[in-house]
Amino acid sequence: MQNWLNNRFIPMDYPGRTLYSSMEYKLKKMLGKKFRCKCGRVHFVPTKEIYAGLNAKERLVRFILKEGLGANALIVSDQNTFAAAGESLSEYLAENGFKTGIEIFVSRKEKLKAEKELALSLAKRLKKRADFAVAVGSGTINDLVKYAATVAGIPYISYPTAASMNGYPSSVSALSCRGIKKTLPANPPVAVFADSRILCSAPKEMRLAGLGDGISKSVCNIDWAISRLVKKEYFCALPGSLMKDVMEFYIRNAKRIASGNPQAIKGLFTCLNLAGISMVIAGSSAPASGGEHLISHFLDMMNSKRGRELNLHGVQVGIATVLTAKLYEELLNLDISRLSIEKLKKHYLRGNLPRKWFYKFYGREMGGEVYREFIKKYPAWSGKEKEILFILKNWSRIRQSIKNALIPGSLLEKILQDAGHPVSFSRLGISQKDLKDALLHARELRARYTVLDLAFDLGILEDFADRYLRNRIKLRG
Ligand SMILES: [Zn+2]
Ligand SMILES: [Zn+2]
C-alpha cells in the first residue's frame, strides 16, 4: 500500500492541500469548459454545475433561471425516489412559478429496469410536455431520463438520491436492448444537484455499490491503455490520472463511507462524478467500464434470463474488479518465453464458436445480438496472429504499463472489506457455473478489448477461471 500511495500525483496545478479539495478543484476546473489536452484532442465538458450540499433545490432553481431552460419541468422518478426527494422538489418548483409535471415509474413486483423501450416511450412524453426534465433517483432513473431527453432533444438536470454509481454526469446511458446491456451515447445533464442529506439517508448498500463501481476505475483504465497498444485505439491519460486521487480517497475512507460519515459520502459523490466526467473526456465509457463491467453485465443477463432480481450494479462490479486485478497479476507473472504461436493459434481457433452455440446458450433473440458482437472480436487468424505477435514482441512495454497502474487485488479487496462490501460472488447468490461462464464468455458481449481478451489471447483465461473457482487464487469469502 505504501509504495502505491507514494506514487500518486496531483495533476492540473492544484493549489490546495487536502485530497477532497483537490478532487473538487479538478472537477470544477473542467465543468462547462473546452480545453486542449496532451492527447491531442480538445475536450468539452457540457455539464455546467455539479453541487452536493444543503441548498440543492435553491441552486437548481437559480440554475434554471440563469440558463433560461423554460417554464415547463417534468420530474421523473420512481415511487421510492419520489417520496425521498421528488415530491418536495416538485412542490418547490411549483412554488417558484414552474409548471411542473410528474412522471413516476411504478413497478410492483420487481425493480425498475433500464430498458431502451421504456426510455423511448418516456421521450415521447417529454417532447409533448416539457422544456426540460429532472431525473430524481439513482442509476436506473438517470439512464432512462438521459437517453429519453437526448431523443426528445431537451436538456435534463440530474438530481441524484444516492452516491451509488458514476454515471450521473456521463455521456452514455446503460440500457438493455433485447436483453443485452448496452452503453448508448447520450447527452450529459446540463447540471447535477444533490441534497447531501438525501445522499446520506440513502440505504447503506447504495453507498457500497458506489464504492464498488468506484474502485473499478483502477482496472478499466489499464484495459483502455492496453487496447491503445494492441488495437491502436485512441487513448487519453487524463482520466487515469484523475483516478489516482480518487483511489487514494477510497483507500483512506472506505470505513467512513460505510458508516455514513457525511463528509466521506460527499467525497464519494465527487469521486463518482470525476469518473463520470472522465467518460465525457474520453467520448466513450472506456475509462469507466472494462472487463469487470462485462462480467457484471453477463451476470445481469443470466439473472434476467431466469427471471431473477438483479444485484446492485456497483456491488457486482466491485467484486469483479478484485477478480480482474488478480487476473492482471497473473499476467504480470506470466513467462511468455514458454508460449508458442502454434499453441496460441490452436487455442484461438478452438474459441471460435459457431452461431448456433450462441442461440443455444443465450436463447434465440439474445444469442443473435451477442453473436454480432462476438464476430467483431474474431478476425481471421492472419489478423489475430499479427496482434498476438505484437503482444509477444512488446510484452515488456505492455507489462510495464500494467505494473505502473495496477493496484494490487489484495488492496482493492481490503477497501471492500473495510466497508463491509461483499467480496465473493457466492454472497450474491451467483452459482459457480454462472461465474465460470462469466469469466469465459463475458468478453464476447462487447467489441472493446479488455484484460479478459488479453488473458484469452495468451491462453491463460481458462486456467485462471478454473483455479479461481477452486479457490486456489486467494480470495476471501
Ligand atoms: Zn485528452
Ligand atoms: Zn459502472
Coordinates of C-alpha atoms and ligand atoms in Angstrom, one line a residue:
M1 CA 0.0 0.0 0.0
Q2 CA 2.8 2.4 1.0
N3 CA 4.5 2.1 -2.4
W4 CA 1.4 2.6 -4.3
L5 CA 0.4 5.7 -2.3
N6 CA 3.9 7.2 -2.7
N7 CA 3.5 7.1 -6.4
R8 CA 0.3 9.2 -6.6
F9 CA 0.4 12.5 -8.3
I10 CA -1.8 15.6 -8.2
P11 CA -2.1 17.0 -11.8
M12 CA -3.6 20.2 -13.1
D13 CA -1.6 22.6 -10.8
Y14 CA -3.7 22.1 -7.7
P15 CA -3.0 24.8 -5.1
G16 CA -4.8 23.3 -2.1
R17 CA -3.9 20.7 0.5
T18 CA -6.5 18.0 1.2
L19 CA -7.4 15.2 -1.1
Y20 CA -11.1 16.1 -1.0
S21 CA -10.4 19.8 -2.0
S22 CA -8.0 18.6 -4.7
M23 CA -10.7 16.5 -6.3
E24 CA -13.3 19.3 -6.0
Y25 CA -10.9 21.7 -7.6
K26 CA -10.2 19.5 -10.6
L27 CA -13.9 18.7 -11.1
K28 CA -14.8 22.4 -11.0
K29 CA -12.0 23.3 -13.3
M30 CA -13.4 21.2 -16.1
L31 CA -17.2 22.0 -15.8
G32 CA -18.6 23.8 -18.8
K33 CA -15.2 24.1 -20.3
K34 CA -13.4 23.3 -23.5
F35 CA -9.7 22.6 -23.2
R36 CA -6.9 21.3 -25.3
C37 CA -5.3 18.1 -23.9
K38 CA -2.0 16.4 -24.2
C39 CA -3.7 13.6 -26.0
G40 CA -4.1 15.9 -29.0
R41 CA -7.9 16.4 -28.7
V42 CA -10.0 19.3 -27.5
H43 CA -12.2 18.1 -24.7
F44 CA -15.5 19.6 -23.8
V45 CA -17.5 19.0 -20.6
P46 CA -21.0 20.3 -21.2
T47 CA -22.2 19.9 -17.6
K48 CA -22.0 23.4 -16.1
E49 CA -22.6 22.8 -12.5
I50 CA -22.2 19.9 -10.0
Y51 CA -23.3 20.5 -6.5
A52 CA -23.9 18.4 -3.4
G53 CA -25.0 20.3 -0.2
L54 CA -27.9 21.6 1.8
N55 CA -29.2 24.1 -0.8
A56 CA -29.7 21.8 -3.7
K57 CA -33.2 22.9 -4.5
E58 CA -32.4 26.6 -4.3
R59 CA -29.3 26.2 -6.5
L60 CA -31.3 24.2 -9.0
V61 CA -33.9 26.9 -9.4
R62 CA -31.3 29.6 -9.7
F63 CA -29.6 27.5 -12.4
I64 CA -32.8 27.0 -14.4
L65 CA -33.5 30.8 -14.4
K66 CA -29.9 31.7 -15.2
E67 CA -29.7 29.3 -18.1
G68 CA -33.3 30.0 -19.3
L69 CA -34.3 26.4 -19.5
G70 CA -38.0 27.2 -19.7
A71 CA -41.1 27.1 -17.6
N72 CA -42.3 23.5 -18.1
A73 CA -40.5 20.9 -16.0
L74 CA -41.1 17.2 -15.9
I75 CA -39.9 15.5 -12.8
V76 CA -39.1 11.8 -13.4
S77 CA -38.7 9.4 -10.5
D78 CA -39.8 6.0 -9.1
Q79 CA -42.1 5.5 -6.1
N80 CA -39.2 5.5 -3.6
T81 CA -37.2 8.4 -5.0
F82 CA -40.5 10.4 -5.4
A83 CA -41.1 10.0 -1.7
A84 CA -37.5 10.7 -0.8
A85 CA -36.9 13.7 -3.0
G86 CA -39.2 14.1 -6.0
E87 CA -42.3 15.3 -4.1
S88 CA -40.6 18.1 -2.2
L89 CA -38.7 19.2 -5.3
S90 CA -41.8 19.4 -7.5
E91 CA -43.6 21.4 -4.8
Y92 CA -40.6 23.7 -4.6
L93 CA -40.5 24.2 -8.4
A94 CA -44.3 24.9 -8.4
E95 CA -43.9 27.5 -5.6
N96 CA -41.3 29.2 -7.8
G97 CA -43.7 29.5 -10.7
F98 CA -42.7 26.5 -12.8
K99 CA -45.4 24.3 -14.4
T100 CA -44.3 21.0 -13.0
G101 CA -45.4 17.6 -14.4
I102 CA -44.7 14.4 -12.6
E103 CA -43.8 11.0 -14.1
I104 CA -43.5 8.2 -11.6
F105 CA -42.4 4.8 -12.7
V106 CA -44.3 2.2 -10.8
S107 CA -43.1 -1.3 -10.7
R108 CA -44.8 -3.6 -8.2
K109 CA -43.1 -6.9 -8.3
E110 CA -39.6 -6.3 -9.4
K111 CA -37.1 -3.4 -9.5
L112 CA -37.5 -0.9 -12.3
K113 CA -35.3 -1.9 -15.3
A114 CA -33.3 0.5 -17.5
E115 CA -34.7 -0.7 -20.8
K116 CA -34.4 1.2 -24.1
E117 CA -38.1 0.8 -25.0
L118 CA -39.1 2.4 -21.7
A119 CA -36.7 5.3 -22.4
L120 CA -38.2 5.8 -25.9
S121 CA -41.7 5.9 -24.6
L122 CA -40.6 8.5 -22.0
A123 CA -39.0 10.5 -24.8
K124 CA -42.4 10.9 -26.5
R125 CA -44.0 12.3 -23.3
L126 CA -41.0 14.6 -22.7
K127 CA -41.3 16.0 -26.2
K128 CA -45.0 16.8 -25.7
R129 CA -44.9 18.1 -22.1
A130 CA -41.6 19.6 -21.1
D131 CA -39.0 22.2 -21.8
F132 CA -36.6 20.3 -19.6
A133 CA -36.6 17.1 -17.4
V134 CA -35.3 16.5 -13.9
A135 CA -34.2 12.9 -13.2
V136 CA -34.8 12.3 -9.5
G137 CA -33.2 9.0 -8.5
S138 CA -30.1 6.9 -9.0
G139 CA -28.7 4.8 -11.8
T140 CA -31.8 3.4 -13.5
I141 CA -33.8 6.7 -13.5
N142 CA -30.8 8.6 -14.6
D143 CA -30.1 6.3 -17.5
L144 CA -33.7 6.3 -18.6
V145 CA -34.0 10.1 -18.5
K146 CA -30.6 10.8 -20.0
Y147 CA -31.5 8.8 -23.1
A148 CA -35.1 10.0 -23.3
A149 CA -34.1 13.7 -23.0
T150 CA -31.4 13.1 -25.8
V151 CA -34.0 11.5 -28.1
A152 CA -36.6 14.3 -27.2
G153 CA -33.9 17.0 -27.8
I154 CA -34.4 18.7 -24.5
P155 CA -31.9 19.4 -21.6
Y156 CA -32.1 17.5 -18.4
I157 CA -30.9 18.0 -14.8
S158 CA -29.8 15.2 -12.7
Y159 CA -31.0 15.2 -9.1
P160 CA -29.3 12.1 -7.6
T161 CA -30.7 10.4 -4.5
A162 CA -27.7 8.1 -3.8
A163 CA -23.9 8.1 -4.3
S164 CA -24.4 4.7 -5.9
M165 CA -22.8 4.9 -9.4
N166 CA -20.6 7.1 -11.6
G167 CA -23.0 7.7 -14.5
Y168 CA -24.7 10.9 -13.4
P169 CA -22.7 13.4 -15.5
S170 CA -21.5 10.8 -18.1
S171 CA -22.2 10.9 -21.8
V172 CA -23.5 7.4 -22.0
S173 CA -26.7 5.7 -20.9
A174 CA -26.6 2.0 -19.9
L175 CA -29.8 0.4 -21.2
S176 CA -30.7 -3.1 -22.1
C177 CA -31.8 -3.7 -25.7
R178 CA -33.4 -7.1 -26.4
G179 CA -31.8 -8.4 -23.1
I180 CA -28.3 -7.1 -23.7
K181 CA -26.8 -4.3 -21.6
K182 CA -25.5 -1.6 -24.0
T183 CA -23.9 1.7 -23.3
L184 CA -25.5 4.1 -25.7
P185 CA -24.2 7.6 -26.4
A186 CA -26.4 10.3 -24.8
N187 CA -26.2 13.9 -23.8
P188 CA -24.8 14.6 -20.3
P189 CA -27.1 16.5 -17.9
V190 CA -26.7 20.3 -18.0
A191 CA -26.2 20.2 -14.2
V192 CA -26.2 17.8 -11.3
F193 CA -27.7 18.9 -7.9
A194 CA -27.8 16.6 -4.9
D195 CA -29.2 17.3 -1.5
S196 CA -26.5 16.0 0.8
R197 CA -29.0 15.0 3.5
I198 CA -30.8 12.7 0.9
L199 CA -27.4 11.2 -0.2
C200 CA -26.6 10.4 3.4
S201 CA -30.0 8.9 4.2
A202 CA -29.9 6.5 1.2
P203 CA -29.6 2.8 2.2
K204 CA -26.0 1.8 3.0
E205 CA -26.0 -0.8 0.2
M206 CA -26.3 2.0 -2.3
R207 CA -23.1 3.7 -1.0
L208 CA -21.4 0.3 -1.1
A209 CA -22.5 0.0 -4.7
G210 CA -20.9 3.4 -5.4
L211 CA -17.7 2.3 -3.8
G212 CA -17.7 -1.0 -5.8
D213 CA -18.3 0.8 -9.1
G214 CA -15.8 3.4 -8.0
I215 CA -12.8 1.1 -7.4
S216 CA -13.3 -0.4 -10.9
K217 CA -11.6 2.7 -12.5
S218 CA -8.3 1.3 -11.3
V219 CA -8.5 -1.6 -13.7
C220 CA -10.6 -0.3 -16.6
N221 CA -8.1 2.5 -17.3
I222 CA -5.4 -0.2 -17.7
D223 CA -7.8 -2.1 -20.1
W224 CA -8.1 1.1 -22.0
A225 CA -4.3 1.7 -22.1
I226 CA -3.7 -1.9 -23.3
S227 CA -6.3 -1.5 -26.0
R228 CA -4.4 1.5 -27.3
L229 CA -1.3 -0.6 -27.6
V230 CA -2.9 -3.7 -29.0
K231 CA -5.8 -2.3 -31.0
K232 CA -4.2 1.1 -31.8
E233 CA -7.2 2.8 -30.3
Y234 CA -7.5 6.4 -29.2
F235 CA -6.4 6.9 -25.6
C236 CA -6.2 9.8 -23.2
A237 CA -4.2 9.7 -19.9
L238 CA -6.2 12.4 -18.1
P239 CA -9.0 10.1 -16.8
G240 CA -6.4 7.6 -15.3
S241 CA -4.5 10.5 -13.7
L242 CA -7.7 11.9 -12.2
M243 CA -8.4 8.5 -10.7
K244 CA -5.2 8.4 -8.7
D245 CA -6.7 10.9 -6.1
V246 CA -10.0 9.0 -6.3
M247 CA -8.4 5.7 -5.5
E248 CA -6.5 7.2 -2.6
F249 CA -9.7 8.6 -1.3
Y250 CA -11.3 5.2 -1.3
I251 CA -8.3 3.6 0.4
R252 CA -8.4 6.1 3.2
N253 CA -12.2 6.5 3.6
A254 CA -13.8 3.1 3.0
K255 CA -14.8 2.7 6.6
R256 CA -16.2 6.2 6.9
I257 CA -18.2 5.8 3.7
A258 CA -19.7 2.6 5.1
S259 CA -20.5 4.2 8.5
G260 CA -22.4 7.1 6.8
N261 CA -20.0 9.9 7.6
P262 CA -21.4 13.0 5.7
Q263 CA -18.0 14.3 4.5
A264 CA -17.0 10.9 3.3
I265 CA -20.3 10.5 1.4
K266 CA -19.8 13.9 -0.2
G267 CA -16.3 12.8 -1.1
L268 CA -17.6 9.5 -2.6
F269 CA -20.1 11.6 -4.7
T270 CA -17.2 13.8 -6.0
C271 CA -15.1 10.7 -6.8
L272 CA -18.0 9.2 -8.8
N273 CA -18.6 12.4 -10.7
L274 CA -15.0 12.6 -11.6
A275 CA -15.3 9.1 -13.1
G276 CA -18.5 10.2 -14.9
I277 CA -16.7 13.3 -16.4
S278 CA -13.8 11.1 -17.5
M279 CA -16.3 9.3 -19.8
V280 CA -17.2 12.7 -21.3
I281 CA -13.5 13.4 -21.8
A282 CA -12.9 10.0 -23.5
G283 CA -16.1 10.3 -25.6
S284 CA -16.9 6.7 -24.5
S285 CA -17.3 4.6 -21.4
A286 CA -13.7 3.2 -21.9
P287 CA -12.2 4.8 -18.8
A288 CA -15.0 3.7 -16.6
S289 CA -16.0 0.3 -17.9
G290 CA -13.7 -2.6 -18.8
G291 CA -13.6 -6.4 -18.3
E292 CA -15.1 -6.1 -14.8
H293 CA -18.2 -4.4 -16.1
L294 CA -18.6 -7.1 -18.8
I295 CA -18.6 -9.7 -16.0
S296 CA -21.3 -7.8 -14.2
H297 CA -23.3 -7.3 -17.4
F298 CA -23.1 -11.0 -18.2
L299 CA -24.3 -11.9 -14.7
D300 CA -27.2 -9.5 -15.1
M301 CA -28.1 -11.2 -18.4
M302 CA -28.1 -14.6 -16.8
N303 CA -30.2 -13.4 -13.9
S304 CA -32.8 -11.7 -16.1
K305 CA -32.9 -14.7 -18.4
R306 CA -34.1 -16.7 -15.4
G307 CA -36.4 -14.0 -14.2
R308 CA -34.3 -13.4 -11.1
E309 CA -33.9 -10.0 -9.5
L310 CA -30.7 -8.2 -10.4
N311 CA -28.0 -7.4 -7.9
L312 CA -26.8 -3.9 -7.5
H313 CA -24.6 -3.0 -10.4
G314 CA -21.8 -1.5 -8.3
V315 CA -21.6 -4.4 -5.9
Q316 CA -21.1 -6.9 -8.7
V317 CA -18.6 -4.6 -10.4
G318 CA -16.7 -4.2 -7.1
I319 CA -16.2 -7.9 -6.7
A320 CA -15.4 -8.3 -10.4
T321 CA -12.7 -5.6 -10.0
V322 CA -10.8 -7.6 -7.5
L323 CA -11.0 -10.5 -9.8
T324 CA -9.7 -8.7 -12.8
A325 CA -6.9 -7.1 -10.8
K326 CA -5.9 -10.6 -9.8
L327 CA -6.0 -11.6 -13.5
Y328 CA -3.7 -8.8 -14.2
E329 CA -1.4 -10.1 -11.5
E330 CA -1.4 -13.5 -13.2
L331 CA -0.4 -11.7 -16.5
L332 CA 2.5 -9.9 -14.7
N333 CA 3.8 -13.3 -13.6
L334 CA 3.4 -14.9 -17.0
D335 CA 6.6 -16.3 -18.5
I336 CA 5.9 -15.5 -22.2
S337 CA 9.1 -17.3 -23.4
R338 CA 7.1 -20.5 -22.8
L339 CA 4.3 -19.5 -25.2
S340 CA 4.3 -20.9 -28.7
I341 CA 2.4 -19.2 -31.5
E342 CA 1.3 -22.6 -32.8
K343 CA -0.4 -23.4 -29.5
L344 CA -2.0 -20.0 -29.3
K345 CA -3.3 -20.4 -32.8
K346 CA -5.0 -23.7 -31.9
H347 CA -6.4 -22.1 -28.7
Y348 CA -7.8 -19.2 -30.7
L349 CA -9.4 -21.4 -33.3
R350 CA -11.0 -23.6 -30.6
G351 CA -12.6 -20.5 -29.2
N352 CA -14.3 -19.6 -32.5
L353 CA -17.8 -20.7 -31.5
P354 CA -20.5 -21.2 -34.2
R355 CA -23.6 -19.1 -34.3
K356 CA -25.8 -22.0 -33.1
W357 CA -23.8 -22.2 -29.9
F358 CA -24.9 -18.6 -29.1
Y359 CA -28.6 -19.4 -29.9
K360 CA -28.4 -22.4 -27.6
F361 CA -26.6 -20.6 -24.8
Y362 CA -28.4 -17.3 -24.7
G363 CA -31.7 -18.1 -26.4
R364 CA -32.5 -17.1 -30.0
E365 CA -33.0 -13.3 -29.6
M366 CA -30.2 -12.5 -27.2
G367 CA -27.9 -15.1 -28.9
G368 CA -28.2 -13.3 -32.3
E369 CA -27.2 -10.0 -30.6
V370 CA -24.3 -11.4 -28.8
Y371 CA -23.1 -13.3 -31.9
R372 CA -23.0 -10.0 -33.8
E373 CA -20.6 -8.5 -31.2
F374 CA -18.6 -11.7 -30.9
I375 CA -17.7 -11.9 -34.6
K376 CA -16.2 -8.4 -34.4
K377 CA -13.7 -9.9 -32.0
Y378 CA -12.9 -12.9 -34.2
P379 CA -11.0 -11.8 -37.2
A380 CA -9.4 -14.4 -39.5
W381 CA -6.3 -16.0 -37.9
S382 CA -3.9 -13.9 -40.1
G383 CA -5.3 -10.7 -38.4
K384 CA -5.2 -12.2 -34.9
E385 CA -1.7 -13.6 -35.4
K386 CA -0.4 -10.1 -36.1
E387 CA -1.9 -8.9 -32.9
I388 CA -0.6 -11.7 -30.8
L389 CA 2.9 -11.4 -32.3
F390 CA 2.7 -7.7 -31.5
I391 CA 1.8 -8.5 -27.9
L392 CA 4.7 -11.0 -27.5
K393 CA 7.2 -8.7 -29.1
N394 CA 6.1 -5.7 -27.0
W395 CA 5.4 -7.7 -23.8
S396 CA 7.9 -5.7 -21.6
R397 CA 6.2 -2.5 -22.6
I398 CA 2.7 -3.8 -22.0
R399 CA 3.8 -5.4 -18.8
Q400 CA 5.3 -2.2 -17.6
S401 CA 2.1 -0.2 -18.3
I402 CA 0.1 -2.8 -16.3
K403 CA 2.6 -2.7 -13.5
N404 CA 2.7 1.1 -13.3
A405 CA -1.0 1.5 -12.8
L406 CA -2.2 -1.7 -11.1
I407 CA -3.5 -1.5 -7.6
P408 CA -3.0 -5.0 -6.1
G409 CA -6.1 -7.1 -5.9
S410 CA -5.5 -7.6 -2.2
L411 CA -5.6 -3.9 -1.6
L412 CA -8.8 -3.5 -3.6
E413 CA -10.3 -6.4 -1.6
K414 CA -9.3 -4.7 1.6
I415 CA -11.1 -1.5 0.6
L416 CA -14.2 -3.5 0.1
Q417 CA -13.8 -5.4 3.3
D418 CA -13.2 -2.2 5.3
A419 CA -16.6 -1.1 4.1
G420 CA -18.3 -4.4 4.7
H421 CA -18.9 -4.7 0.9
P422 CA -19.3 -8.4 -0.2
V423 CA -16.1 -9.8 -1.7
S424 CA -17.4 -13.1 -3.1
F425 CA -20.0 -13.7 -5.8
S426 CA -21.5 -16.6 -3.8
R427 CA -22.6 -13.9 -1.2
L428 CA -24.8 -12.5 -4.1
G429 CA -26.3 -15.9 -4.8
I430 CA -24.3 -16.4 -8.0
S431 CA -23.6 -20.0 -8.8
Q432 CA -20.1 -21.4 -9.6
K433 CA -21.4 -22.3 -13.1
D434 CA -22.6 -18.8 -13.9
L435 CA -19.4 -17.3 -12.6
K436 CA -17.3 -19.6 -14.7
D437 CA -19.4 -18.8 -17.8
A438 CA -19.0 -15.1 -17.0
L439 CA -15.2 -15.4 -16.8
L440 CA -15.0 -17.3 -20.1
H441 CA -17.7 -15.6 -22.1
A442 CA -18.3 -12.0 -20.8
R443 CA -15.7 -10.8 -23.2
E444 CA -17.9 -11.8 -26.1
L445 CA -20.5 -9.2 -25.2
R446 CA -18.7 -6.2 -26.5
A447 CA -16.1 -5.4 -29.1
R448 CA -13.9 -3.5 -26.5
Y449 CA -10.5 -5.1 -25.8
T450 CA -10.1 -5.8 -22.1
V451 CA -8.0 -7.9 -19.7
L452 CA -10.3 -10.8 -20.4
D453 CA -9.2 -10.7 -24.1
L454 CA -5.5 -10.3 -23.3
A455 CA -5.7 -13.3 -21.0
F456 CA -7.6 -15.3 -23.6
D457 CA -5.2 -14.3 -26.4
L458 CA -2.3 -15.5 -24.3
G459 CA -4.1 -18.7 -23.4
I460 CA -4.4 -18.3 -19.7
L461 CA -8.1 -17.3 -19.2
E462 CA -9.5 -20.9 -18.8
D463 CA -6.8 -21.9 -16.4
F464 CA -7.3 -18.8 -14.3
A465 CA -11.1 -19.4 -14.2
D466 CA -10.6 -23.0 -13.1
R467 CA -8.2 -22.0 -10.3
Y468 CA -10.3 -19.1 -9.2
L469 CA -13.3 -21.3 -8.8
R470 CA -11.3 -23.9 -6.9
N471 CA -10.2 -21.0 -4.6
R472 CA -6.6 -21.5 -5.5
I473 CA -6.3 -17.8 -6.2
K474 CA -6.7 -16.3 -2.8
L475 CA -10.0 -14.6 -2.4
R476 CA -11.6 -14.4 0.9
G477 CA -15.3 -15.4 1.1
Ligands
ZN1 ZN -7.1 14.0 -23.6
ZN2 ZN -20.4 1.1 -13.5

